[in-house]
Amino acid sequence: MEKKFGSLAKCSTLGLLVVASQMVNAQVAEPVKSETSENKPVTNQVNETPVNTTSSLNSSNVLSNTTSLSQQAFTPSYELSGGRLGTGEAGLMTVPAKGAPIVYGGLYVYLDAGLYAGRNDNVTGSTSNSISSALYSLQPEIIGELKNHGDRYTISYLGDYTRYQDSSADNFNHHDFKVAGDNIFDARTRFGWLVDYVKSTDPRGSTDRALTATPDEWHAPTVAGIFAYGAKDAQGRVEVDGSVQHKRYDNNETATLGSNVNLSTVSARFFYRVAPKTSLLIEGKQIKADYVTDISSNSNTDRRLMVGATWTATAATTGIFKVGYAKKNFDSNLRSDYSGVAWEGQIRWSPLTYSTLDLVTSKIPSDSTGIGDYVVNTNYNATWTHKWTSFMASRVNLGLVKSDYANGGRQDDLHNAGIGLTYDLRRWLRLSAQINRTNRSSNIPGFDFTRNVFIIGVESTL
């Protein structure tokens, strides 16, 4: 089975590129850097990560904390992904492209794929009797792009087809379909929108639900939009955004029925420029989580009010930091409410043009997946990226997630560490290797575990 999958993966990767390049009436243009460059887990380019505080655990690249292969960190969270909301950079909802496009008139098509192999020595995050397995993964992506008088539209598909040689029960296929647009009406007015459909899984052992025979499969359609008013250099700027997401589980109903949820988010923020490259900000956000079955008492309203600043102090330092007050009120009297300090922040220091240090921190309350009334996750993460030559780069990552389960009597410390190397054989062909280690210590016996993951990969664009 695994040999067949490996052969299929190789053929699919090469076929995706060969077939595309031979399309009728198509023309392959020179590679261009997207105006909205944002990293994609595992296959991103070096030194292109934007400041992003939308998700407390987003640290994309070959050592992504959220990459399914590495499984470095997984904590309950319903922070919406897909757009860089809350950073003062509205109008960036479309998918970034890389490599050389295939051109059909005004339509640009970008293709890339990654083929990975490695070993995970604790697939399910078990304290004892852990499952160690070789793994193989194929991750294709296709992006269609249209531009019209400053506006940009994309339609995209990102897949992740992963197989475990010694644990076929944990195999998964992930799919992410997106249609998005960035509309620039004038120098002051911008609007970004996104329609997204994700079909994914929760790896076994990644939640506090009962361990099932296979990963918990789910799908989630999402609609999101962001409106901004104010020129880039204006004294004041305003952003308003909202999203609706319906998450439904497709299997293991006994364990997952209570996790089906409708999420609606609305937020607004005001930026006031106090210096040429520094703005103060105030943000209000509400997240409504409506769990659709009576089995769950998790339905709640999460409101946050934060103040902070965003800055580009020098050519070498950029950042955004917000701190304030969060209050989570549950509809059911069976759960206690949360109120307390919350923060989100990210700083990038680039002492050299070829070396960057990214620091990320956050403290956010999240819904429980089984233990406690809710979970307060405090995250600290540091990532150093260094380009040694024009074709070789490294990345070192250190992270800590402290999880406090309210009224659950449980406290966890999740330590992540990793190192990765990339080597560009050609403009369109990259080799990568990474080693990741995750260690969770808990005050409750049976929740400790250690995981080591080694992955090598081949990544290609047109």
Coordinates of C-alpha atoms in Angstrom, one line a residue:
M1 CA 0.0 0.0 0.0
E2 CA 2.7 2.4 1.0
K3 CA 4.8 1.6 -2.1
K4 CA 1.8 2.3 -4.3
F5 CA 1.2 5.5 -2.5
G6 CA 4.8 6.6 -2.9
S7 CA 4.7 5.9 -6.6
L8 CA 1.4 7.6 -7.0
A9 CA 2.7 10.7 -5.1
K10 CA 5.8 10.9 -7.3
C11 CA 3.7 10.6 -10.5
S12 CA 1.1 13.1 -9.3
T13 CA 3.7 15.7 -8.4
L14 CA 5.5 15.5 -11.7
G15 CA 2.3 15.1 -13.7
L16 CA 0.8 18.1 -12.1
L17 CA 3.6 20.3 -13.4
V18 CA 4.1 18.6 -16.8
V19 CA 0.4 18.5 -17.8
A20 CA 0.0 22.1 -16.8
S21 CA 2.9 23.3 -18.8
Q22 CA 1.5 21.6 -21.9
M23 CA -2.0 23.2 -21.7
V24 CA -3.3 24.4 -25.0
N25 CA -2.8 28.2 -25.7
A26 CA -1.0 28.6 -22.4
Q27 CA 2.1 30.6 -21.8
V28 CA 4.5 30.3 -18.8
A29 CA 5.5 33.7 -17.6
E30 CA 8.5 34.7 -15.5
P31 CA 8.1 34.1 -11.8
V32 CA 6.7 37.0 -9.8
K33 CA 6.5 37.7 -6.1
S34 CA 2.9 38.2 -5.1
E35 CA 1.9 41.5 -3.6
T36 CA 0.2 39.6 -0.8
S37 CA 3.0 37.2 -0.1
E38 CA 2.1 35.1 2.9
N39 CA 3.6 31.9 4.0
K40 CA 2.1 28.5 3.5
P41 CA 3.0 25.8 6.0
V42 CA 5.9 23.5 5.0
T43 CA 6.4 25.0 1.5
N44 CA 6.9 28.7 2.0
Q45 CA 9.7 30.9 0.8
V46 CA 12.2 32.3 3.3
N47 CA 11.9 35.8 4.7
E48 CA 8.3 36.4 3.5
T49 CA 6.4 36.0 6.8
P50 CA 4.1 39.0 7.5
V51 CA 3.2 40.2 10.9
N52 CA 0.1 38.1 11.8
T53 CA -1.8 38.1 15.1
T54 CA -5.0 36.4 13.8
S55 CA -4.0 33.1 15.3
S56 CA -2.0 32.6 18.5
L57 CA -0.3 29.5 17.1
N58 CA 0.4 30.6 13.5
S59 CA 4.1 30.2 12.8
S60 CA 4.3 29.2 9.2
N61 CA 7.1 27.6 7.3
V62 CA 8.9 24.3 7.3
L63 CA 8.6 24.2 11.1
S64 CA 4.9 25.3 11.3
N65 CA 3.4 24.6 14.7
T66 CA 0.1 23.8 13.0
T67 CA 1.5 21.5 10.3
S68 CA -0.3 18.2 10.4
L69 CA 2.9 16.2 9.8
S70 CA 4.9 17.8 12.6
Q71 CA 2.0 17.9 15.1
Q72 CA 4.1 20.2 17.2
A73 CA 1.2 21.9 18.9
F74 CA -2.5 21.4 19.1
T75 CA -4.7 23.3 21.5
P76 CA -8.5 24.0 21.3
S77 CA -9.1 27.2 19.4
Y78 CA -11.7 28.7 17.1
E79 CA -9.6 31.7 15.9
L80 CA -10.6 32.2 12.2
S81 CA -7.8 31.6 9.7
G82 CA -7.6 32.7 6.1
G83 CA -7.2 36.4 6.4
R84 CA -4.8 38.8 8.1
L85 CA -7.4 40.4 10.2
G86 CA -6.5 42.8 13.0
T87 CA -3.1 43.9 11.6
G88 CA -4.0 47.1 9.9
E89 CA -3.5 45.5 6.5
A90 CA -7.0 45.1 5.2
G91 CA -7.5 44.0 1.6
L92 CA -5.3 41.0 1.9
M93 CA -7.8 38.1 1.8
T94 CA -6.7 36.6 -1.5
V95 CA -4.2 33.7 -1.6
P96 CA -0.6 34.5 -2.2
A97 CA 1.1 33.0 -5.3
K98 CA 4.6 32.0 -6.0
G99 CA 6.6 30.6 -9.0
A100 CA 5.9 31.3 -12.6
P101 CA 2.3 31.4 -13.7
I102 CA 0.6 29.8 -16.7
V103 CA -1.1 32.7 -18.5
Y104 CA -4.5 32.6 -20.3
G105 CA -5.2 36.2 -21.3
G106 CA -5.8 37.9 -18.0
L107 CA -6.0 34.6 -16.0
Y108 CA -2.8 33.5 -14.1
V109 CA -2.6 29.9 -12.9
Y110 CA 0.1 28.9 -10.3
L111 CA 0.9 25.3 -9.5
D112 CA 3.1 23.9 -6.8
A113 CA 3.4 20.6 -4.9
G114 CA 5.4 19.1 -2.1
L115 CA 6.3 15.4 -1.5
Y116 CA 7.4 14.5 2.0
A117 CA 8.6 11.4 3.8
G118 CA 9.6 10.9 7.4
R119 CA 8.9 9.3 10.8
N120 CA 6.6 10.2 13.7
D121 CA 7.5 8.2 16.9
N122 CA 4.2 9.0 18.7
V123 CA 1.4 9.5 16.3
T124 CA -1.4 9.7 18.8
G125 CA 0.5 11.5 21.6
S126 CA 0.3 8.7 24.0
T127 CA 2.0 8.4 27.4
S128 CA 2.8 4.8 26.9
N129 CA 2.5 2.1 24.2
S130 CA 3.1 4.9 21.6
I131 CA 2.7 4.2 17.8
S132 CA 5.8 4.9 15.8
S133 CA 5.4 5.0 12.0
A134 CA 6.9 6.1 8.8
L135 CA 4.8 8.7 7.0
Y136 CA 4.4 9.9 3.4
S137 CA 2.6 13.0 2.3
L138 CA 1.6 14.7 -1.0
Q139 CA 0.6 18.4 -0.8
P140 CA -0.5 19.9 -4.1
E141 CA -1.7 23.5 -4.5
I142 CA -3.3 25.3 -7.5
I143 CA -4.1 29.0 -7.5
G144 CA -6.0 30.9 -10.2
E145 CA -5.6 34.7 -10.2
L146 CA -7.4 37.6 -11.9
K147 CA -6.4 41.3 -11.6
N148 CA -8.5 44.2 -12.6
H149 CA -7.5 47.9 -12.1
G150 CA -5.9 47.2 -8.7
D151 CA -8.4 44.6 -7.6
R152 CA -7.3 41.0 -7.2
Y153 CA -9.3 37.7 -7.2
T154 CA -8.2 34.2 -6.5
I155 CA -9.6 30.7 -6.5
S156 CA -7.5 28.0 -4.9
Y157 CA -7.2 24.4 -3.8
L158 CA -4.7 23.1 -1.2
G159 CA -4.6 19.4 -0.5
D160 CA -2.8 17.2 2.1
Y161 CA -2.8 13.5 1.4
T162 CA -0.9 11.7 4.2
R163 CA -0.3 8.0 4.9
Y164 CA 1.2 6.3 7.9
Q165 CA 3.0 3.0 7.1
D166 CA 2.4 1.3 10.5
S167 CA -0.8 3.0 11.5
S168 CA -3.2 3.2 8.5
A169 CA -6.1 4.1 10.9
D170 CA -4.5 7.6 11.2
N171 CA -4.3 8.2 7.4
F172 CA -6.0 11.4 6.3
N173 CA -6.9 13.5 3.3
H174 CA -7.3 17.3 3.9
H175 CA -8.9 19.7 1.4
D176 CA -9.1 23.5 1.4
F177 CA -11.0 25.4 -1.3
K178 CA -11.0 29.2 -1.3
V179 CA -12.5 31.9 -3.4
A180 CA -11.4 35.4 -2.4
G181 CA -11.3 39.0 -3.5
D182 CA -9.4 42.2 -2.6
N183 CA -11.2 45.3 -3.8
I184 CA -9.4 48.7 -3.7
F185 CA -12.1 51.3 -4.4
D186 CA -9.8 54.3 -3.9
A187 CA -6.8 55.4 -1.8
R188 CA -9.0 55.3 1.4
T189 CA -11.4 52.5 0.9
R190 CA -10.7 48.8 0.7
F191 CA -12.7 45.6 1.0
G192 CA -11.6 42.0 1.2
W193 CA -13.8 38.9 1.2
L194 CA -13.4 35.2 1.4
V195 CA -15.5 32.1 0.9
D196 CA -13.8 29.0 2.2
Y197 CA -14.6 25.3 2.5
V198 CA -12.3 23.0 4.6
K199 CA -12.5 19.3 5.0
S200 CA -10.1 18.1 7.7
T201 CA -9.5 16.0 10.7
D202 CA -8.5 16.2 14.4
P203 CA -5.6 13.8 14.8
R204 CA -6.2 11.1 17.4
G205 CA -5.0 12.4 20.8
S206 CA -5.2 16.0 19.8
T207 CA -8.4 16.8 21.8
D208 CA -9.8 15.8 25.2
R209 CA -12.6 13.8 23.6
A210 CA -12.5 10.0 24.0
L211 CA -9.9 8.3 21.8
T212 CA -11.5 6.8 18.8
A213 CA -10.4 4.1 16.3
T214 CA -9.8 6.8 13.6
P215 CA -9.2 10.6 13.5
D216 CA -12.3 12.7 13.9
E217 CA -13.3 14.0 10.4
W218 CA -15.0 17.4 10.0
H219 CA -15.9 20.0 7.4
A220 CA -16.4 23.7 7.8
P221 CA -17.7 26.3 5.3
T222 CA -16.7 29.9 6.1
V223 CA -17.6 33.3 4.8
A224 CA -15.5 36.3 5.9
G225 CA -15.1 39.9 5.0
I226 CA -13.1 43.0 6.1
F227 CA -13.7 46.7 5.3
A228 CA -11.2 49.4 5.8
Y229 CA -11.4 53.2 5.5
G230 CA -8.5 55.5 5.7
A231 CA -5.4 56.1 3.5
K232 CA -2.2 54.4 4.5
D233 CA -0.6 57.6 5.8
A234 CA -3.9 59.1 7.2
Q235 CA -4.0 60.2 10.9
G236 CA -6.8 57.8 11.6
R237 CA -8.0 54.5 10.0
V238 CA -10.9 52.2 10.7
E239 CA -11.4 48.5 10.1
V240 CA -14.5 46.4 10.5
D241 CA -14.6 42.6 9.8
G242 CA -16.9 39.7 10.3
S243 CA -17.1 36.0 9.6
V244 CA -19.5 33.0 9.9
Q245 CA -18.3 29.5 10.1
H246 CA -20.3 26.2 10.5
K247 CA -18.2 23.3 11.7
R248 CA -19.7 19.8 11.5
Y249 CA -18.1 16.4 12.3
D250 CA -18.6 13.5 9.9
N251 CA -17.7 10.4 11.9
N252 CA -17.2 9.0 15.4
E253 CA -20.6 10.6 16.3
T254 CA -20.6 9.2 19.9
A255 CA -17.5 11.3 20.7
T256 CA -17.9 14.3 18.3
L257 CA -21.6 15.1 18.3
G258 CA -21.3 17.7 21.0
S259 CA -18.5 19.5 19.1
N260 CA -20.6 20.6 16.1
V261 CA -20.7 24.4 16.3
N262 CA -21.7 27.6 14.5
L263 CA -19.3 30.5 15.0
S264 CA -19.9 34.1 14.2
T265 CA -17.3 36.8 14.7
V266 CA -17.5 40.6 14.4
S267 CA -14.8 43.1 15.3
A268 CA -13.8 46.7 14.7
R269 CA -10.6 48.6 15.3
F270 CA -9.4 52.1 15.1
F271 CA -5.8 53.1 14.3
Y272 CA -4.4 56.6 15.2
R273 CA -1.0 57.5 13.8
V274 CA 1.2 59.2 16.5
A275 CA 4.4 59.1 14.5
P276 CA 5.3 58.5 10.8
K277 CA 5.7 54.7 11.4
T278 CA 3.7 54.2 14.6
S279 CA 0.0 53.9 15.3
L280 CA -2.0 53.3 18.4
L281 CA -5.0 51.1 18.1
I282 CA -8.2 50.1 20.0
E283 CA -10.0 46.9 19.1
G284 CA -13.4 45.4 20.1
K285 CA -14.3 41.8 19.2
Q286 CA -17.2 39.4 19.8
I287 CA -17.1 35.7 19.0
K288 CA -20.4 33.8 19.4
A289 CA -20.1 30.0 19.6
D290 CA -23.5 28.2 19.2
Y291 CA -23.1 24.5 19.8
V292 CA -25.9 22.9 17.8
T293 CA -26.8 19.9 20.1
D294 CA -28.2 19.9 23.6
I295 CA -25.4 17.4 24.5
S296 CA -23.0 20.4 24.8
S297 CA -23.1 23.1 27.3
N298 CA -20.3 25.0 25.6
S299 CA -22.4 27.7 23.8
N300 CA -20.9 31.0 24.8
T301 CA -20.2 34.6 23.9
D302 CA -16.6 35.8 24.0
R303 CA -16.1 39.6 24.1
R304 CA -12.7 41.3 24.0
L305 CA -11.6 44.9 24.3
M306 CA -7.9 45.6 23.6
V307 CA -5.6 48.5 23.1
G308 CA -2.1 48.5 21.6
A309 CA 0.2 49.7 18.9
T310 CA 1.6 48.7 15.5
W311 CA 5.0 50.1 14.4
T312 CA 7.9 50.0 12.0
A313 CA 10.4 51.5 14.3
T314 CA 13.3 51.0 11.9
A315 CA 13.9 49.1 8.7
A316 CA 14.9 46.2 11.0
T317 CA 12.0 46.1 13.5
T318 CA 8.2 45.8 12.9
G319 CA 5.6 44.7 15.3
I320 CA 2.0 44.8 16.7
F321 CA 0.9 44.2 20.2
K322 CA -2.6 44.3 21.8
V323 CA -3.5 43.8 25.4
G324 CA -6.8 44.2 27.2
Y325 CA -9.8 42.4 28.8
A326 CA -11.6 39.3 27.7
K327 CA -14.9 38.0 29.0
K328 CA -16.4 34.6 28.0
N329 CA -20.1 34.1 29.1
F330 CA -21.6 30.7 28.8
D331 CA -25.3 30.2 28.1
S332 CA -25.5 27.3 30.5
N333 CA -25.2 27.7 34.3
L334 CA -23.3 24.4 34.4
R335 CA -20.1 26.2 33.3
S336 CA -18.3 29.1 35.0
D337 CA -17.6 32.3 33.0
Y338 CA -14.1 33.7 32.3
S339 CA -12.9 37.2 32.7
G340 CA -9.4 38.4 32.7
V341 CA -6.4 39.8 30.8
A342 CA -5.8 38.8 27.2
W343 CA -3.1 39.8 24.8
E344 CA -1.8 39.1 21.2
G345 CA 1.5 40.3 19.8
Q346 CA 4.2 39.7 17.3
I347 CA 7.6 41.4 16.7
R348 CA 10.0 40.8 13.9
W349 CA 13.6 41.9 14.2
S350 CA 15.8 41.8 11.1
P351 CA 19.3 42.8 12.1
L352 CA 20.5 41.6 8.7
T353 CA 18.8 41.4 5.4
Y354 CA 19.3 37.7 5.4
S355 CA 18.4 37.0 9.1
T356 CA 15.2 37.5 11.0
L357 CA 13.9 36.7 14.5
D358 CA 10.1 36.4 15.0
L359 CA 8.7 36.6 18.6
V360 CA 5.0 35.7 19.1
T361 CA 3.0 35.7 22.3
S362 CA -0.7 35.5 23.2
K363 CA -3.1 34.7 26.0
I364 CA -6.6 33.7 24.9
P365 CA -9.5 31.7 26.4
S366 CA -10.7 28.8 24.3
D367 CA -13.5 26.4 24.4
S368 CA -13.0 23.0 26.1
T369 CA -13.0 19.8 24.1
G370 CA -13.8 17.7 27.2
I371 CA -11.9 18.7 30.3
G372 CA -12.8 21.8 32.3
D373 CA -15.2 24.6 31.6
Y374 CA -12.8 26.4 29.2
V375 CA -9.0 26.5 28.5
V376 CA -6.8 29.5 28.9
N377 CA -3.8 29.1 26.5
T378 CA -0.7 31.3 27.0
N379 CA 1.7 31.0 24.1
Y380 CA 5.3 32.1 23.7
N381 CA 7.2 31.3 20.5
A382 CA 10.5 32.4 18.9
T383 CA 11.7 31.6 15.4
W384 CA 15.1 32.4 13.9
T385 CA 15.4 32.3 10.1
H386 CA 18.8 32.7 8.5
K387 CA 19.8 32.5 4.9
W388 CA 23.3 31.3 4.7
T389 CA 23.7 31.5 1.0
S390 CA 21.4 32.4 -1.9
F391 CA 20.3 28.8 -2.0
M392 CA 20.5 27.5 1.5
A393 CA 18.5 28.6 4.6
S394 CA 17.9 27.3 8.2
R395 CA 15.2 27.8 10.7
V396 CA 15.2 27.2 14.5
N397 CA 12.0 27.3 16.5
L398 CA 11.4 27.3 20.3
G399 CA 7.9 27.5 21.8
L400 CA 5.9 27.0 25.0
V401 CA 2.1 26.7 25.3
K402 CA 0.8 26.8 28.9
S403 CA -2.8 25.5 29.2
D404 CA -4.9 26.0 32.3
Y405 CA -8.2 24.0 32.3
A406 CA -10.7 26.0 34.4
N407 CA -12.4 23.8 37.0
G408 CA -10.8 20.8 35.4
G409 CA -7.9 20.5 37.9
R410 CA -5.4 20.2 35.0
Q411 CA -2.4 22.3 33.9
D412 CA -0.2 21.5 30.9
D413 CA 3.1 22.8 29.6
L414 CA 3.7 22.0 26.0
H415 CA 7.3 22.6 24.8
N416 CA 8.2 22.7 21.1
A417 CA 11.6 22.7 19.5
G418 CA 12.7 22.2 16.0
I419 CA 15.3 22.9 13.3
G420 CA 14.9 22.9 9.6
L421 CA 17.1 23.3 6.5
T422 CA 16.1 24.2 2.9
Y423 CA 18.3 23.9 -0.2
D424 CA 17.2 25.4 -3.5
L425 CA 18.5 23.2 -6.3
R426 CA 16.8 25.4 -8.9
R427 CA 14.5 28.4 -8.8
W428 CA 11.6 26.0 -9.0
L429 CA 12.9 23.0 -7.0
R430 CA 13.7 22.9 -3.3
L431 CA 14.9 20.2 -0.9
S432 CA 13.9 20.4 2.8
A433 CA 14.6 18.6 6.1
Q434 CA 13.3 19.2 9.6
I435 CA 13.5 17.6 13.0
N436 CA 10.8 18.5 15.6
R437 CA 10.4 17.6 19.2
T438 CA 7.3 18.1 21.3
N439 CA 7.0 17.4 25.1
R440 CA 3.9 17.9 27.2
S441 CA 4.1 17.7 30.9
S442 CA 0.8 17.7 32.9
N443 CA 0.0 17.8 36.6
I444 CA -2.4 14.9 35.9
P445 CA -0.9 11.4 35.3
G446 CA -1.6 10.0 31.8
F447 CA -1.4 13.3 29.9
D448 CA 2.4 13.5 29.5
F449 CA 3.9 12.6 26.2
T450 CA 7.0 13.2 24.0
R451 CA 6.9 13.2 20.2
N452 CA 9.8 13.3 17.8
V453 CA 9.2 13.9 14.1
F454 CA 11.7 13.8 11.2
I455 CA 10.7 14.9 7.7
I456 CA 12.5 15.3 4.4
G457 CA 10.8 16.8 1.4
V458 CA 10.9 17.9 -2.2
E459 CA 9.0 21.0 -3.2
S460 CA 8.4 22.3 -6.7
T461 CA 6.8 25.2 -8.5
L462 CA 6.6 26.1 -12.2

